[in-house]
Tab-separated table of C-alpha atoms and ligand atoms in Angstrom:
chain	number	residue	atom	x	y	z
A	15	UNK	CA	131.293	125.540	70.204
A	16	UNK	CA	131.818	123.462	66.764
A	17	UNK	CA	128.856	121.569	66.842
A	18	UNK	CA	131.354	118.256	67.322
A	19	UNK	CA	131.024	116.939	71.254
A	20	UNK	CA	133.211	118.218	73.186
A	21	UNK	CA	136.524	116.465	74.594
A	22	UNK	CA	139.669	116.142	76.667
A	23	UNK	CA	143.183	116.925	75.245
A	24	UNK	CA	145.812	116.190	77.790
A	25	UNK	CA	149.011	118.136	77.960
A	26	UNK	CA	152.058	116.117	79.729
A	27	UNK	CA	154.703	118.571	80.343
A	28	UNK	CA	158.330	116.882	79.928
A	29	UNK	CA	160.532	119.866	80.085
A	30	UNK	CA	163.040	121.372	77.653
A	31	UNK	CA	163.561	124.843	76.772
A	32	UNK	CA	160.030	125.770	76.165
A	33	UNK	CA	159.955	125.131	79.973
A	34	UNK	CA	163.431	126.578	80.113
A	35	UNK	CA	164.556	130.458	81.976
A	36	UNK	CA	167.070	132.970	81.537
A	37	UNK	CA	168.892	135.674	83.678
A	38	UNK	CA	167.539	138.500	80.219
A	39	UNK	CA	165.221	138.055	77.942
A	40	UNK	CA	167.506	138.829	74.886
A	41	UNK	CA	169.619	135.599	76.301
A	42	UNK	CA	168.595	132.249	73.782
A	43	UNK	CA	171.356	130.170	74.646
A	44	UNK	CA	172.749	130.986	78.356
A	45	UNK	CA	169.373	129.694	79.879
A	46	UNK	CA	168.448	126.748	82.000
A	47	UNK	CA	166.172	124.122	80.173
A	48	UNK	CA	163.159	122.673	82.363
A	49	UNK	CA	161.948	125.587	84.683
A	50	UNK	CA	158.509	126.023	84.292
A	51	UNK	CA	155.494	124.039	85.249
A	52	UNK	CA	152.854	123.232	82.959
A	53	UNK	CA	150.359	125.257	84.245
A	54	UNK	CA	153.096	128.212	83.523
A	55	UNK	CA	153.494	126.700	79.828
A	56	UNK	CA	149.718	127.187	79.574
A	57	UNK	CA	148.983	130.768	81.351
A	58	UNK	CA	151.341	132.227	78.387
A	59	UNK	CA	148.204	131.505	75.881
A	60	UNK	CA	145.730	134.142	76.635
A	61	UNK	CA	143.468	133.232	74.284
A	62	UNK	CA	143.907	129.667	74.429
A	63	UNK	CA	139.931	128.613	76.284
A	64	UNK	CA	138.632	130.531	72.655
A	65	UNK	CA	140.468	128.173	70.969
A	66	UNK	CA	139.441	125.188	72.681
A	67	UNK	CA	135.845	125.745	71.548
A	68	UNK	CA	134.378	123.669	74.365
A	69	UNK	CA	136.854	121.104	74.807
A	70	UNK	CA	138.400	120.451	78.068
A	71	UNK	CA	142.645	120.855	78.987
A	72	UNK	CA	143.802	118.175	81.200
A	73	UNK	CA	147.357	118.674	82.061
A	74	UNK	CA	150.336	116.486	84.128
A	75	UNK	CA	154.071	117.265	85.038
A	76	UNK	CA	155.123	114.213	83.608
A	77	UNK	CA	158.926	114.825	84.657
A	78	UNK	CA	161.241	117.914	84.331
A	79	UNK	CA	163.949	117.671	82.214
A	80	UNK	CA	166.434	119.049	79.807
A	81	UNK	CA	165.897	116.509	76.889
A	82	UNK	CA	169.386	115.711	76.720
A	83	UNK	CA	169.371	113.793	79.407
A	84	UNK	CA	166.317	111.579	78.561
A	85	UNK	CA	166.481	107.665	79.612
A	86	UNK	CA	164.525	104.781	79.217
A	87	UNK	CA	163.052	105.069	82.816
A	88	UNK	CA	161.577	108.461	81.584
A	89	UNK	CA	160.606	107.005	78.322
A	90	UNK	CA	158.351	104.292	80.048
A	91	UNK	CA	156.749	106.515	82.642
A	92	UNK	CA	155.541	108.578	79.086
A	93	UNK	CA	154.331	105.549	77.619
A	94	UNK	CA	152.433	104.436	80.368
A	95	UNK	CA	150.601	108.322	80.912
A	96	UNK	CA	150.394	108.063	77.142
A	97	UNK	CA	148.358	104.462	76.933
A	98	UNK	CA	146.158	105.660	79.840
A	99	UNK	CA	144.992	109.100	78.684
A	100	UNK	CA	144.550	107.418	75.286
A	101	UNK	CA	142.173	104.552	76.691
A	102	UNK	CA	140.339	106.891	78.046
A	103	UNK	CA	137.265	107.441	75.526
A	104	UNK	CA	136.482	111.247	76.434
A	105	UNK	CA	140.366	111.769	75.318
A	106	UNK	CA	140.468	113.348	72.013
A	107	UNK	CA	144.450	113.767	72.069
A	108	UNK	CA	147.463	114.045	73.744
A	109	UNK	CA	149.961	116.932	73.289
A	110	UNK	CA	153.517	116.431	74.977
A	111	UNK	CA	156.010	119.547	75.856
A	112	UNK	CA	159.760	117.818	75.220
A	113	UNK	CA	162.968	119.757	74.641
A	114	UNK	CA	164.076	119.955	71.165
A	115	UNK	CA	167.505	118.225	71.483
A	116	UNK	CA	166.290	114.251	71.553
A	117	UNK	CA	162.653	115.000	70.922
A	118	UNK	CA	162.713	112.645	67.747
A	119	UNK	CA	164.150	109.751	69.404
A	120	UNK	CA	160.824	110.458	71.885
A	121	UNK	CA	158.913	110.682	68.716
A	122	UNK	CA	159.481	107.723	67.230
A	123	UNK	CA	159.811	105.707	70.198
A	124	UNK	CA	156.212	106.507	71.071
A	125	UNK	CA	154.877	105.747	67.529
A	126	UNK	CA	156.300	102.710	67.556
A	127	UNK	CA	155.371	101.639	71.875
A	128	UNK	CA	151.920	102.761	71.153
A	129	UNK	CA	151.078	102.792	67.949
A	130	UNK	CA	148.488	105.292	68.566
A	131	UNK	CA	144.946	105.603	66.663
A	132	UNK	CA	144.362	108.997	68.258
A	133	UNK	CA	147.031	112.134	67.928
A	134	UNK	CA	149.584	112.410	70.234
A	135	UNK	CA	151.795	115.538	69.470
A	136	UNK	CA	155.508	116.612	70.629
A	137	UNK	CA	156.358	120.434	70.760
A	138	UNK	CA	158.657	122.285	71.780
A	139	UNK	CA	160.420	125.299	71.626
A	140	UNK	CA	164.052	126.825	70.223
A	141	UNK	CA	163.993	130.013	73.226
A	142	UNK	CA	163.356	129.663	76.942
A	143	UNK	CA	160.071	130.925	77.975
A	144	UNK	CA	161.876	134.142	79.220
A	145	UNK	CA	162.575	135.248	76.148
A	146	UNK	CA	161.696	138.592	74.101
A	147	UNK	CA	159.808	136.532	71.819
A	148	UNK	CA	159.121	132.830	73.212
A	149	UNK	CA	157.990	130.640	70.489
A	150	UNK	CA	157.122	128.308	72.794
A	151	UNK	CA	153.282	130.098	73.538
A	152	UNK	CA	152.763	129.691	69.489
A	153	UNK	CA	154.015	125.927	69.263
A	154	UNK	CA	152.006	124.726	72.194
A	155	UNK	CA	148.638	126.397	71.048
A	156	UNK	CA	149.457	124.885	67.517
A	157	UNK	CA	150.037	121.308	68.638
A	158	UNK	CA	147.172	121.778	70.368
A	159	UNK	CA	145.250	122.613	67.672
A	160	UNK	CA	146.807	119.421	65.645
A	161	UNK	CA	145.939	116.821	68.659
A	162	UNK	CA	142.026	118.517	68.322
A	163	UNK	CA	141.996	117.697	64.729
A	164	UNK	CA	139.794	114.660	63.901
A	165	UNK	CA	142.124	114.093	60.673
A	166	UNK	CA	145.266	112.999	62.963
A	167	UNK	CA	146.247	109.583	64.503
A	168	UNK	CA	149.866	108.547	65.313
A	169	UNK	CA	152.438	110.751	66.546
A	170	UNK	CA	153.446	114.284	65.405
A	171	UNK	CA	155.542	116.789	66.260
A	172	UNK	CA	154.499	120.349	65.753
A	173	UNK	CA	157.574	123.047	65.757
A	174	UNK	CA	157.511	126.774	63.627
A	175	UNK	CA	153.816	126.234	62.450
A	176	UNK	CA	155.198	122.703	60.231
A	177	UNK	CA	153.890	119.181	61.452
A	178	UNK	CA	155.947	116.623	60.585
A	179	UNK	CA	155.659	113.008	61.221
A	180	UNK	CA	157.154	110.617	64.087
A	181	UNK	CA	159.121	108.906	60.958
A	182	UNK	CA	160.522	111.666	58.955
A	183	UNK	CA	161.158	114.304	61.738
A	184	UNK	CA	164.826	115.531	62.464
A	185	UNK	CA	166.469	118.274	64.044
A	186	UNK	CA	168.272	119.927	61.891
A	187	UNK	CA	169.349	123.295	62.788
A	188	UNK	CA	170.965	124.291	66.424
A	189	UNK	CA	169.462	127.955	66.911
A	190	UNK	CA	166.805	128.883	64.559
A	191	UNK	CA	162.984	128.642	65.535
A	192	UNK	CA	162.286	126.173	62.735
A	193	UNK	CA	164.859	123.648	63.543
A	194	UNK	CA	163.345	120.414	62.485
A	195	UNK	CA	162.763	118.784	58.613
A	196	UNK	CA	161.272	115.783	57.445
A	197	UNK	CA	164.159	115.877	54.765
A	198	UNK	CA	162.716	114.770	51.622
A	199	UNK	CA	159.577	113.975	52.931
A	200	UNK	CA	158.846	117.133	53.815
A	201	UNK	CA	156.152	118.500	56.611
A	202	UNK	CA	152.677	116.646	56.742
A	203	UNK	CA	150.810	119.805	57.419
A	204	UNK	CA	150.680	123.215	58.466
A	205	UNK	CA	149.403	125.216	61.342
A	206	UNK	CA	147.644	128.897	60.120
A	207	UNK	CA	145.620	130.846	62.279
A	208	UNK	CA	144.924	127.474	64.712
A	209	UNK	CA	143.924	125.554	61.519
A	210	UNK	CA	145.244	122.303	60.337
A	211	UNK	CA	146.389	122.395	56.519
A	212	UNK	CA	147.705	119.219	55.035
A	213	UNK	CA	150.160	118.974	52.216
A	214	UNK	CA	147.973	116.080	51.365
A	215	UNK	CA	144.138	117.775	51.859
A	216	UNK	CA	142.698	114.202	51.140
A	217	UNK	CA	139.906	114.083	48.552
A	218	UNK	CA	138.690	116.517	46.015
A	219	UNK	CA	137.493	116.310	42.792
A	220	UNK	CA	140.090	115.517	40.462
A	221	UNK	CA	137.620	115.836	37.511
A	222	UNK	CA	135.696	119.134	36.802
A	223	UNK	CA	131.967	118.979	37.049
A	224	UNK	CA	131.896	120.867	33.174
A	225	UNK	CA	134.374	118.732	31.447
A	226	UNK	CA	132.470	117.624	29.087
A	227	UNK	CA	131.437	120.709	28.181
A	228	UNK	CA	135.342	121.290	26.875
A	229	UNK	CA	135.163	118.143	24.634
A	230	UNK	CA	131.932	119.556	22.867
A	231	UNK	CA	131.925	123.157	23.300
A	232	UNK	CA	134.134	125.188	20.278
A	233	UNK	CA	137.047	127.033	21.557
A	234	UNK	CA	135.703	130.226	20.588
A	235	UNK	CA	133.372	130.185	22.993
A	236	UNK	CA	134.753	129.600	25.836
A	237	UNK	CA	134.312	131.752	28.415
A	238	UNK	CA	137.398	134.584	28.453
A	239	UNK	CA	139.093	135.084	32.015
A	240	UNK	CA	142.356	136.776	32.125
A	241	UNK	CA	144.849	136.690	34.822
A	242	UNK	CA	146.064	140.110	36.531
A	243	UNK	CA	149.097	141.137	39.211
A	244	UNK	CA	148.433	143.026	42.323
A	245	UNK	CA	151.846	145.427	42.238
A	246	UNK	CA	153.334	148.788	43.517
A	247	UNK	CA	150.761	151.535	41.451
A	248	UNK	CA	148.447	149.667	39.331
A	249	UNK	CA	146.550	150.889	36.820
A	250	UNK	CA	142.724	150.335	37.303
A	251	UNK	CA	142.396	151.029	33.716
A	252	UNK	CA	143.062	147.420	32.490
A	253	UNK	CA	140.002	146.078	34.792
A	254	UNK	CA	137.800	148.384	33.292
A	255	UNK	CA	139.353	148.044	29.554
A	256	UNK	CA	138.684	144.316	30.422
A	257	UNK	CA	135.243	144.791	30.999
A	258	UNK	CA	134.935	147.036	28.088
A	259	UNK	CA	135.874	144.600	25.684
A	260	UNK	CA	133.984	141.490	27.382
A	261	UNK	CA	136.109	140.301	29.348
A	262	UNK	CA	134.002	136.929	31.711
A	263	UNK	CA	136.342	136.391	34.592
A	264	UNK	CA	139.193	137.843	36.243
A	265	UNK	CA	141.883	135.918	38.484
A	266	UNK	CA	143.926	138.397	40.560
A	267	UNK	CA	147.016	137.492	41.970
A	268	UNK	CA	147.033	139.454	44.958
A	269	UNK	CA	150.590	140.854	46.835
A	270	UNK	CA	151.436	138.609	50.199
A	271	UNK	CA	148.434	137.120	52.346
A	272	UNK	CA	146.181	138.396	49.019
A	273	UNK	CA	145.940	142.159	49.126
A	274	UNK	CA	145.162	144.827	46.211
A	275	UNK	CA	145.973	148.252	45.835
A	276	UNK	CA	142.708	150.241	46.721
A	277	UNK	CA	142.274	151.531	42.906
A	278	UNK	CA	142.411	147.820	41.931
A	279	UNK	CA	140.189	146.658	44.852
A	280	UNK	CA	137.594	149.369	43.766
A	281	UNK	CA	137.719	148.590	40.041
A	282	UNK	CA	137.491	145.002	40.737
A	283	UNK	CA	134.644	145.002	43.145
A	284	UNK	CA	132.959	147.280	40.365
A	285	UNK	CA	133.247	144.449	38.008
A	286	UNK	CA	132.468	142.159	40.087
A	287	UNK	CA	129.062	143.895	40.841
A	288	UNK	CA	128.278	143.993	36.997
A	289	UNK	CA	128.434	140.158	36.546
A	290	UNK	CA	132.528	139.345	36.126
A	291	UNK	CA	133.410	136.835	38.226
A	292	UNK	CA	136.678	137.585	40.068
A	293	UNK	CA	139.018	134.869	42.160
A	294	UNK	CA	142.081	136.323	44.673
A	295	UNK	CA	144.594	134.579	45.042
A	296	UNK	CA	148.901	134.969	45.836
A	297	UNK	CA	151.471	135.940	43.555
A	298	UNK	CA	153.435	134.159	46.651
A	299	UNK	CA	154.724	130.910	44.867
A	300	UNK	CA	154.443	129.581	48.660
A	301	UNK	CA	151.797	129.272	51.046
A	302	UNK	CA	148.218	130.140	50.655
A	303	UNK	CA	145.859	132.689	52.004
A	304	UNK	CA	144.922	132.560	55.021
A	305	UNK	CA	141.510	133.524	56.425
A	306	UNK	CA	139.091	135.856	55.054
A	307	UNK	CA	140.895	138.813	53.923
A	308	UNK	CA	138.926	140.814	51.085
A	309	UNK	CA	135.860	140.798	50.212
A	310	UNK	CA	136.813	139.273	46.540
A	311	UNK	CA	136.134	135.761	46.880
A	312	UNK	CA	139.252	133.017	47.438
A	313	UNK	CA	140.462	130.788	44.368
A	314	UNK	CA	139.794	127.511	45.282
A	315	UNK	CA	142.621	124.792	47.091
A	316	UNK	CA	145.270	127.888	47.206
A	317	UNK	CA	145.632	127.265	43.237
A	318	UNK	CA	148.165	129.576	41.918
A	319	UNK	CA	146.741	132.369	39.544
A	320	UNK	CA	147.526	130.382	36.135
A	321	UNK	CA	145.686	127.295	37.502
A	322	UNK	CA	143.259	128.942	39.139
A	323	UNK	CA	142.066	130.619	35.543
A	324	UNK	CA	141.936	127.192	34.379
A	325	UNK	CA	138.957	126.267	37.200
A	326	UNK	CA	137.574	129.401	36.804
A	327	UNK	CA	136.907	129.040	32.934
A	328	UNK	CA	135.354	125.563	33.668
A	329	UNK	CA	133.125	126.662	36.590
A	330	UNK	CA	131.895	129.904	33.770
A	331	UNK	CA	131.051	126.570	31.596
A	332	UNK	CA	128.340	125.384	33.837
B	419	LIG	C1	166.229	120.224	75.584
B	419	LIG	O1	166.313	119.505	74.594
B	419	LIG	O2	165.602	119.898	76.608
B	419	LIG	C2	166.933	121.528	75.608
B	419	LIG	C3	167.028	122.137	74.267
B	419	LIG	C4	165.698	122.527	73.692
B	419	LIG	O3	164.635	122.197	74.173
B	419	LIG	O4	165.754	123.245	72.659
């Protein structure tokens, strides 16, 4: 449990290929769209009730069809399961299972019928549920993870980890697993690990609690932290010649999802244990890491190594 009370999110299963079968699993196109029940949809996530964290699944066969041949009667029957789930107080959010092929018309016809104050989240899927690799599992357990968080209201649609808006979102490619953009827009958010990462994270401080200490303070003392590369081979030697001559604080821009070559974890955590304070972050110009994967601590916000010196000299101010 996360301490918050504990809720319904109700899935209503439309169809589409995340619903859809095939005669082999290595078959992404020759495959019949709208198979599968929802209960099917849902018995793919394993893990899914340790995700929930005490709240509740709630789940309807709304209809059963390949999204190509969505109509207004279908459209109504939606809106009308949508508007009672959502009146219903112990409903935290909705999360709807649609083919990929109209799901933006869907979208955007739902933000604008219902105009919703709680989330209510399209996904879908680019390979039948048959396939080698369904991404279907992935993008339901992520959009259920979106309608859960308290930071959405209106519709979404959650599709290769991205969640873009009812407005901006588009499908834009015909095979690949991240088919849809929000064009220039671009995604609202990100699913990682079942957690909710906004391009816009909302408040933080946008002044640094030392500043002032930068307008007084003379440049020759403040505090030194120098920026290193996690790479194939690296030499150890430059923490501890670091150290050696003084060195305060040392930003590491760690390979991928923020890992270090052993000799550089080692020399690292050695400084850190004598007082230098050390940040990881990515050398990834992309993304940011994700979950707790060293025991270096994280720079802050997923700021890139050059920025993330910048914080780290002002927090050595205090
Ligand atoms: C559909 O839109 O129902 C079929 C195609 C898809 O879901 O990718």
């Amino acid at each position: 449990m996360n301490g918050k009370k504990s809720q319904k999110v109700v899935v209503l299963a439309t169809g589409g290929t995340i619903a859809g079968t095939a005669a082999n699993g290595s078959d992404h196109t020759g495959y019949t769209a709208a198979q599968l029940g929802v209960q099917h949809l849902l018995d793919a996530i394993p893990t899914l009730n340790d995700a929930l964290q005490g709240d509740v699944l709630v789940c309807e066969q709304v209809v059963q069809l390949d999204s190509k041949d969505m109509d207004h009667a279908t459209w109504q029957t939606l809106a009308q399961r949508c508007a009672y789930w959502l009146s219903q107080p112990d409903v935290g959010g909705i999360v709807i299972t649609h083919g990929t092929d109209t799901l933006e018309e869907t979208a955007w016809f739902l933000q604008m019928v219902l105009g919703p104050t709680k989330p209510v989240v399209l996904t879908c899927a680019m390979r039948p549920a048959t396939a080698l690799m369904p991404d279907g599992p992935q993008n339901l357990w992520d959009a259920i993870a979106v309608a859960r968080d308290v930071m959405v209201h209106g519709v979404m649609a959650v599709c290769a980890g991205r969640i873009h808006s009812a407005r901006d979102v588009q499908k834009v490619h015909t095979y690949r697993l991240d088919a849809f953009s929000s064009g220039d827009a671009g995604p609202r958010g990100w699913v990682e690990q079942g957690r909710v990462r906004w391009a816009d994270p909302g408040s933080w401080p946008l002044k640094h609690a030392n500043a002032h200490q930068v307008l007084e303070r003379p440049v020759a003392q403040w505090p030194w932290v120098a920026v290193l590369h996690n790479h194939a081979n690296p030499d150890a030697r430059q923490v501890h010649a670091l150290m050696a001559a003084g060195v305060q604080g040392i930003v590491l821009a760690g390979t991928g999802n923020g890992t270090v070559h052993h000799s550089l974890l080692a020399a690292l955590t050695q400084a850190q244990d004598q007082g230098v304070a050390v940040r990881l972050t990515t050398r990834c110009a992309e993304g940011q890491i994700v979950g707790a994967v060293s025991e270096l601590p994280t720079a802050p916000r997923g700021l890139n190594a050059f920025k993330a010196r910048v914080s780290l000299m002002l927090d050595l101010m205090g």
